[in-house]
Tab-separated table of C-alpha atoms in Angstrom:
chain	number	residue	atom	x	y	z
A	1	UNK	CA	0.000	0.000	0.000
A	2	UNK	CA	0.921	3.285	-0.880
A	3	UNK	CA	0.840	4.705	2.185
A	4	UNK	CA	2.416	2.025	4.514
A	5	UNK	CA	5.495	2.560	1.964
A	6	UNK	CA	5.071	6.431	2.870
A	7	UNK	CA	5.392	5.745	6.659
A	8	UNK	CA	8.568	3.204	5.968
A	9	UNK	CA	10.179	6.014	4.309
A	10	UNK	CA	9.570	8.520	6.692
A	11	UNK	CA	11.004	6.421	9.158
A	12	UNK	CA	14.288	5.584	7.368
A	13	UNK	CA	15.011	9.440	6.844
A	14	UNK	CA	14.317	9.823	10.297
A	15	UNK	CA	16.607	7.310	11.102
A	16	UNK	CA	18.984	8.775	8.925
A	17	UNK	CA	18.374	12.295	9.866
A	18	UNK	CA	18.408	12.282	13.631
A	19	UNK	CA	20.928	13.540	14.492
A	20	UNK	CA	20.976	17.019	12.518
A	21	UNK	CA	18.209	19.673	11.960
A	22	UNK	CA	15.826	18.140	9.282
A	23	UNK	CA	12.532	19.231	7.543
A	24	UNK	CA	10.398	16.030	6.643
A	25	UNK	CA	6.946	16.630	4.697
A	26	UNK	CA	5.230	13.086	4.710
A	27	UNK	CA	2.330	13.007	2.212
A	28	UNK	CA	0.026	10.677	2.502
A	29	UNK	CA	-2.542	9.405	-0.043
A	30	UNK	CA	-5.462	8.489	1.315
A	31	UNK	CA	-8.281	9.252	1.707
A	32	UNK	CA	-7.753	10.183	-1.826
A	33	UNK	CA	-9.940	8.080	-4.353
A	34	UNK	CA	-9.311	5.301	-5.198
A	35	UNK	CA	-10.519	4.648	-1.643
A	36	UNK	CA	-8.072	1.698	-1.505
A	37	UNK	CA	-7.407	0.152	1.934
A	38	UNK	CA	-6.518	-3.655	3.567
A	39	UNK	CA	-9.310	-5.685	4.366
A	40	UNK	CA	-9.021	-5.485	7.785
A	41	UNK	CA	-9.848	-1.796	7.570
A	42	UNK	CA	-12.910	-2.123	5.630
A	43	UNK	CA	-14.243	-4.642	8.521
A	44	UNK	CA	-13.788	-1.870	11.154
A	45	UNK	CA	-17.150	-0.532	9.375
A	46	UNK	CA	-19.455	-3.391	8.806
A	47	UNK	CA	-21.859	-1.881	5.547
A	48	UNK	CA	-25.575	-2.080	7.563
A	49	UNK	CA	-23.916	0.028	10.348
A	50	UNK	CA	-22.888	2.866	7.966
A	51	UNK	CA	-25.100	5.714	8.121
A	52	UNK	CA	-26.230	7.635	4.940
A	53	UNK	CA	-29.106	9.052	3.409
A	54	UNK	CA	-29.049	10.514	-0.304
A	55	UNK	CA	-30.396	14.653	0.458
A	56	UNK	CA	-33.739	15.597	-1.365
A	57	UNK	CA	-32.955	17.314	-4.557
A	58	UNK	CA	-36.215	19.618	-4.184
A	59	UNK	CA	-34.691	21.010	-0.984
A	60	UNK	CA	-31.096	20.926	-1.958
A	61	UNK	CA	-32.921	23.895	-5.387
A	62	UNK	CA	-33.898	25.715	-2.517
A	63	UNK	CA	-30.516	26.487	-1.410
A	64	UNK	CA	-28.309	26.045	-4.055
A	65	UNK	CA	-27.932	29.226	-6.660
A	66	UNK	CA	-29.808	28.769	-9.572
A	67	UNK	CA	-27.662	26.766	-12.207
A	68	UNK	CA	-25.138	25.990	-9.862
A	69	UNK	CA	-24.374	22.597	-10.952
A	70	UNK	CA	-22.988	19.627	-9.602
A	71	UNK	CA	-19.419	17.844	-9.069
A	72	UNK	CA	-18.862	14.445	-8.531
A	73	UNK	CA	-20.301	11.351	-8.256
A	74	UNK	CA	-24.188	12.485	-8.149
A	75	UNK	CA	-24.251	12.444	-12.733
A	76	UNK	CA	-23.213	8.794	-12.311
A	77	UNK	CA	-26.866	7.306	-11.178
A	78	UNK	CA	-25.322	5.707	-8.460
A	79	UNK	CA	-27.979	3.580	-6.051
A	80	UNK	CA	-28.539	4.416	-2.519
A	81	UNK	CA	-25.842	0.935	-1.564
A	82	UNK	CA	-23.324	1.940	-4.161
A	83	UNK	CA	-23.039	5.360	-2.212
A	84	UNK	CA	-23.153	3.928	1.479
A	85	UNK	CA	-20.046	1.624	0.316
A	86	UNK	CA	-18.139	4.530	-1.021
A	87	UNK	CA	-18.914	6.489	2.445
A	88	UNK	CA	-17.668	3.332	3.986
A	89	UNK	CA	-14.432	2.681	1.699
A	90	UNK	CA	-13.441	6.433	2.834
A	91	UNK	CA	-13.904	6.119	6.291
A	92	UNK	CA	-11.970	3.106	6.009
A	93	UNK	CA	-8.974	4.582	3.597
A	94	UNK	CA	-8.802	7.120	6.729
A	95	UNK	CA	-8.201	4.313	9.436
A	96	UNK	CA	-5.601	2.833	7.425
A	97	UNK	CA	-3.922	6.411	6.516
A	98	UNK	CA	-4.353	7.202	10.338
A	99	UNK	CA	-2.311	3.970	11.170
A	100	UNK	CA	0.307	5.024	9.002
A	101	UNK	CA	0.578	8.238	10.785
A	102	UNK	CA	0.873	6.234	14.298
A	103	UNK	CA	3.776	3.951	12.861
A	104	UNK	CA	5.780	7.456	12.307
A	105	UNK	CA	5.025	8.865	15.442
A	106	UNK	CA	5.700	5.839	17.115
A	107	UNK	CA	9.341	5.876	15.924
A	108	UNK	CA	10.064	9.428	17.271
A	109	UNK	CA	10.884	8.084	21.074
A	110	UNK	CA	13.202	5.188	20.314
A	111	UNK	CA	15.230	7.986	18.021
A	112	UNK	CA	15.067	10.196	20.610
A	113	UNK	CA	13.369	12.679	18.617
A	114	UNK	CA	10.140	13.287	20.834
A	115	UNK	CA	11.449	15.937	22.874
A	116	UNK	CA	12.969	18.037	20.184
A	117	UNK	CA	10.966	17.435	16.679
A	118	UNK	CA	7.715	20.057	15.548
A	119	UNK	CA	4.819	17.626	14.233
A	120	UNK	CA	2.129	19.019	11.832
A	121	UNK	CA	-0.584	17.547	11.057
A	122	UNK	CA	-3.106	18.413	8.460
A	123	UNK	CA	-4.784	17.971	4.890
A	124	UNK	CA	-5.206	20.187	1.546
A	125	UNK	CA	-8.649	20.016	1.404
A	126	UNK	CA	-12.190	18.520	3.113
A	127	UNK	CA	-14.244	15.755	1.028
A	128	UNK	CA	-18.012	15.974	0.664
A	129	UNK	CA	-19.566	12.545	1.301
A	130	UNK	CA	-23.128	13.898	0.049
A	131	UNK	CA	-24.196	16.162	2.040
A	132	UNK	CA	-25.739	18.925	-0.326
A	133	UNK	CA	-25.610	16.171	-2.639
A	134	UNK	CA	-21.863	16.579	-3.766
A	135	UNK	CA	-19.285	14.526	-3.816
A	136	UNK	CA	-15.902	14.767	-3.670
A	137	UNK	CA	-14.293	18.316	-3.362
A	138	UNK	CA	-14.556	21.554	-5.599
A	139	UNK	CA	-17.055	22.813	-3.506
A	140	UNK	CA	-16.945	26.082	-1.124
A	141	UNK	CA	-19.050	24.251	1.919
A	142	UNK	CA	-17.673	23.825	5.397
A	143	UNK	CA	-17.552	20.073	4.672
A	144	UNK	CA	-15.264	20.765	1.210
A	145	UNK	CA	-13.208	23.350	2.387
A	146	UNK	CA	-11.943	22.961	6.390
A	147	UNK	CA	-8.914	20.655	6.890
A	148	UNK	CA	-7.882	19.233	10.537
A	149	UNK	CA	-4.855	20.960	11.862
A	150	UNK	CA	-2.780	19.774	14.789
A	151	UNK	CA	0.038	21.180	15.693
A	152	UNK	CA	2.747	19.427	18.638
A	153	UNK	CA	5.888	21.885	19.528
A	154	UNK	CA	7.653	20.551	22.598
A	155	UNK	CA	7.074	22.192	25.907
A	156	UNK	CA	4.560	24.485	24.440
A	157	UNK	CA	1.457	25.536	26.683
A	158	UNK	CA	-1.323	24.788	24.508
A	159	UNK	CA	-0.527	21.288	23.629
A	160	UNK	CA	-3.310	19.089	24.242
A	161	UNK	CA	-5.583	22.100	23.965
A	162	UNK	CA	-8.198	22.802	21.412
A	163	UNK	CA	-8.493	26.096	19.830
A	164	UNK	CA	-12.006	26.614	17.612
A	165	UNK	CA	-9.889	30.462	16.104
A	166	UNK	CA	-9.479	31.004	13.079
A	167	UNK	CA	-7.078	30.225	11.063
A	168	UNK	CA	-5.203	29.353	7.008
A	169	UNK	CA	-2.541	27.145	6.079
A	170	UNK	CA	-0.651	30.427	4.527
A	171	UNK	CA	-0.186	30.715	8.445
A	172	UNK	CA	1.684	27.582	8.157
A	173	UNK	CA	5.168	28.827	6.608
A	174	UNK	CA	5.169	31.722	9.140
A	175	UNK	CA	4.798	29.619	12.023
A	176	UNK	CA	7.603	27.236	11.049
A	177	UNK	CA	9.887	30.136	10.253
A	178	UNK	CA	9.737	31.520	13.725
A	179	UNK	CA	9.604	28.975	15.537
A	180	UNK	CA	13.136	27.587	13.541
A	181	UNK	CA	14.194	30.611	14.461
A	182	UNK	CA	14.219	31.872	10.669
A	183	UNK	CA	13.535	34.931	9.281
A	184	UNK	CA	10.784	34.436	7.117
A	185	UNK	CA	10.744	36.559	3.918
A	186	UNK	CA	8.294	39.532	4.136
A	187	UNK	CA	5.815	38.774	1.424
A	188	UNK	CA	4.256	36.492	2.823
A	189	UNK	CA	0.553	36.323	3.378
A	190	UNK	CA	0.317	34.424	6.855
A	191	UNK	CA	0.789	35.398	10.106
A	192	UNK	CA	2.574	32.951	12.954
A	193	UNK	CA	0.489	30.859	14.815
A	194	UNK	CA	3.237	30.927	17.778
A	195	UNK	CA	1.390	32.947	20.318
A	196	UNK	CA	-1.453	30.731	20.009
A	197	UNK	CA	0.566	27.935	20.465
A	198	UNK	CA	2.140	28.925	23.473
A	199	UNK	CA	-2.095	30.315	24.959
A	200	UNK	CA	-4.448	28.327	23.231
A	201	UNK	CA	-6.625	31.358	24.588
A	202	UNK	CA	-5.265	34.084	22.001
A	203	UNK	CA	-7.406	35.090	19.231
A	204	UNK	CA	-7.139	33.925	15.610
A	205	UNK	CA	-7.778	35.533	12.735
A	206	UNK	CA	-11.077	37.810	11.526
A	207	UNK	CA	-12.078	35.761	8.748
A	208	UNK	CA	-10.224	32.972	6.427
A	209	UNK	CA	-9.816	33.492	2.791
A	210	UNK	CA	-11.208	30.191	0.529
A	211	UNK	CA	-11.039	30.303	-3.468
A	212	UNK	CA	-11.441	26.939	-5.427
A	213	UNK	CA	-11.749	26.464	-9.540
A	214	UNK	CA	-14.522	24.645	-10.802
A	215	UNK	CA	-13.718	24.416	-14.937
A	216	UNK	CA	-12.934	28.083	-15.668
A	217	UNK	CA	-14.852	29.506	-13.214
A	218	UNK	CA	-13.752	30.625	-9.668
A	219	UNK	CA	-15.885	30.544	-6.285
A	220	UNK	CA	-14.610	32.414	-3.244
A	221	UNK	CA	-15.894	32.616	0.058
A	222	UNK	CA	-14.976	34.314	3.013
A	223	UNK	CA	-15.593	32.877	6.990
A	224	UNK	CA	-15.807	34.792	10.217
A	225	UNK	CA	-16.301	32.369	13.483
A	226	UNK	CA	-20.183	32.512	12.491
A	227	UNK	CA	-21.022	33.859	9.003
A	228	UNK	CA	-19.911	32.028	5.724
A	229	UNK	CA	-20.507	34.135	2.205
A	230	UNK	CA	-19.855	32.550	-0.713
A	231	UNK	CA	-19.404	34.034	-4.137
A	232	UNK	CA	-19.418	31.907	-7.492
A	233	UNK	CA	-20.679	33.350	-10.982
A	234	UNK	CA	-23.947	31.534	-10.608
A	235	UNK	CA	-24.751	33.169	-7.338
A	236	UNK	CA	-24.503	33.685	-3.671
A	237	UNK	CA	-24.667	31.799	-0.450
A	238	UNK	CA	-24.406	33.075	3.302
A	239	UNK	CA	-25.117	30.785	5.772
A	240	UNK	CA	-25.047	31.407	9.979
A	241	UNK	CA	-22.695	29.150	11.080
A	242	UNK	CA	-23.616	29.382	14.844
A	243	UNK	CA	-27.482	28.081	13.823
A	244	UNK	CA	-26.742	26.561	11.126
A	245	UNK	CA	-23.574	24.732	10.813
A	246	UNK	CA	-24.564	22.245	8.484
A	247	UNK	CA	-25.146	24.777	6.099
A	248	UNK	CA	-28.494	23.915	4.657
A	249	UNK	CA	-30.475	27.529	4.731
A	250	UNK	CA	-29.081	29.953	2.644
A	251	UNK	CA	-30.015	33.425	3.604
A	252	UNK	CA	-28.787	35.023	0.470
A	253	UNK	CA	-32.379	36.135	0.504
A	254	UNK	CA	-33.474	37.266	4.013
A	255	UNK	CA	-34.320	40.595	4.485
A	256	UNK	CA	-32.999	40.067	8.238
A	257	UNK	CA	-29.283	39.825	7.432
A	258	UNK	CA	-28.857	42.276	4.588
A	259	UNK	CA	-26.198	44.192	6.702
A	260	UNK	CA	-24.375	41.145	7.113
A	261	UNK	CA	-24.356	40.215	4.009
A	262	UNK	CA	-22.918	43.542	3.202
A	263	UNK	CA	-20.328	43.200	5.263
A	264	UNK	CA	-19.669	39.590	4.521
A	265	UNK	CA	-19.295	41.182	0.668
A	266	UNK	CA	-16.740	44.210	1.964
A	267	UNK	CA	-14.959	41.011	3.953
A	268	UNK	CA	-14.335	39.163	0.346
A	269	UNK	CA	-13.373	42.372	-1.434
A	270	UNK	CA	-10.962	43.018	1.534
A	271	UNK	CA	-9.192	39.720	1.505
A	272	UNK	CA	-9.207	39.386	-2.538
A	273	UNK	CA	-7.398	42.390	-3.012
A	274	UNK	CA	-4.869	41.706	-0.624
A	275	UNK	CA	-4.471	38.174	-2.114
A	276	UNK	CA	-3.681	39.872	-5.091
A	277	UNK	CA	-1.337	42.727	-3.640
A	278	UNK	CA	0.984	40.480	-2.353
A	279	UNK	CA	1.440	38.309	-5.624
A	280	UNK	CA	4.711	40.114	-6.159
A	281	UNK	CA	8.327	38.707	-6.952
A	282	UNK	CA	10.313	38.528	-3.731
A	283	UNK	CA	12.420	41.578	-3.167
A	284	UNK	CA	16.724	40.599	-3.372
């Protein structure tokens, strides 16, 4: 399996590696399709105790902008069964990718690299297992678009703490760079995460910046800690996050939140230009 060989070869540069400074980015596959995974994995979900049922398509209109389209699996006229084993083949591609991860972290001690070695862990993207009847990624939902993020630095306060702040992986480079003791070049669009590490109480960031490609078209979306607007060509979305965190009631419409949606808008602008601004070559 792909990803056992990942974890072997993470180990061996460790191994090799332990006893100067080293930067090791393991990537692994899954749970990338082709959901592919040992056996044993795939019995840790037995099929009749997976949970999923295919979203009405008459209430899914009702949220959805008008033409919006859909990515995915959903054009393949796939039955209810063929769906709950694909649910079940990713949760079981994730096991086996999470035991992968153990086998590396499990060699830090005997190296002796526990006590002095920064651990990341995290993901490019979500993966939409039909809710809002999508599939896959491409998307600008919650679901689509948040990736886990755990980060271990040695004798650092907020270990073992959870943080619900905002946050981007741009943040990620920053982070590193200080806490390497680099100086990190000054274009860059993230901020360090350090202080947070060391008080899982500090705040995050305002809002987080999202922009995804579906064909030639672009959809952007901006988050605070309760609103989400999204923006593609075919229309708009805002959903409250705090009520509604599944994001099934767009309010794109509602008379109610017209100033947030304003400011949701100004929030987009905002973090669009700046996106662009600092798309610059490096200064020498």
């Amino acid at each position: 399996q792909t990803d056992g060989k990942v974890a072997s070869e993470t180990i061996a540069m460790l191994k090799e590696h332990r006893d100067g400074p080293f930067f090791i980015a393991a990537g692994f596959y899954r749970p990338h399709v082709p959901e592919v995974a040992p056996k044993k994995y795939f019995d840790m979900y037995p099929l009749d105790k997976v949970k999923f049922e295919p979203e009405d398509p008459a209430a899914l209109a009702k949220v959805l902008p008008a033409s919006y389209g859909l990515v995915g699996f959903q054009n393949l006229d796939l039955t209810v069964d063929q769906q709950r084993s694909f649910v079940r083949a990713y949760y079981a591609a994730t096991s086996f990718m999470d035991a992968q991860v153990g086998r590396v972290l499990d060699a830090l001690k005997p190296l002796g690299l526990d006590r002095n070695t920064i651990i990341i862990f995290t993901s490019d993207h979500g993966f939409l297992l039909g809710e809002h009847g999508q599939w896959e990624k491409q998307m600008l939902f919650e679901g689509s678009v948040k990736v886990p993020l755990i980060i271990n630095m040695p004798g650092a306060k907020g270990n073992r703490r959870v943080s619900r702040k905002m946050v981007e992986l741009v943040d990620l480079y920053p982070t590193l760079a200080e806490l390497c003791a680099i100086k990190p070049p000054a274009e860059l669009q993230g901020k360090s995460l350090v202080p947070m590490l060391r008080d899982s109480k500090k705040p995050g960031k305002e809002v987080a910046y999202t922009v995804v490609r579906r064909g030639s078209d672009l959809g952007k979306a901006i988050s605070t800690d309760r609103w989400r607007y999204t923006e593609w060509p075919e229309g708009e979305e805002l959903y409250d996050l705090k009520k509604d965190p599944t994001e099934d009631h767009n309010l794109i419409k509602s008379a109610t939140h017209s100033e947030t949606l304003k400011q949701m808008r100004i929030h987009l602008k905002r973090a669009e230009r700046n996106a662009l601004s600092e798309m610059r070559p490096p200064s020498h």
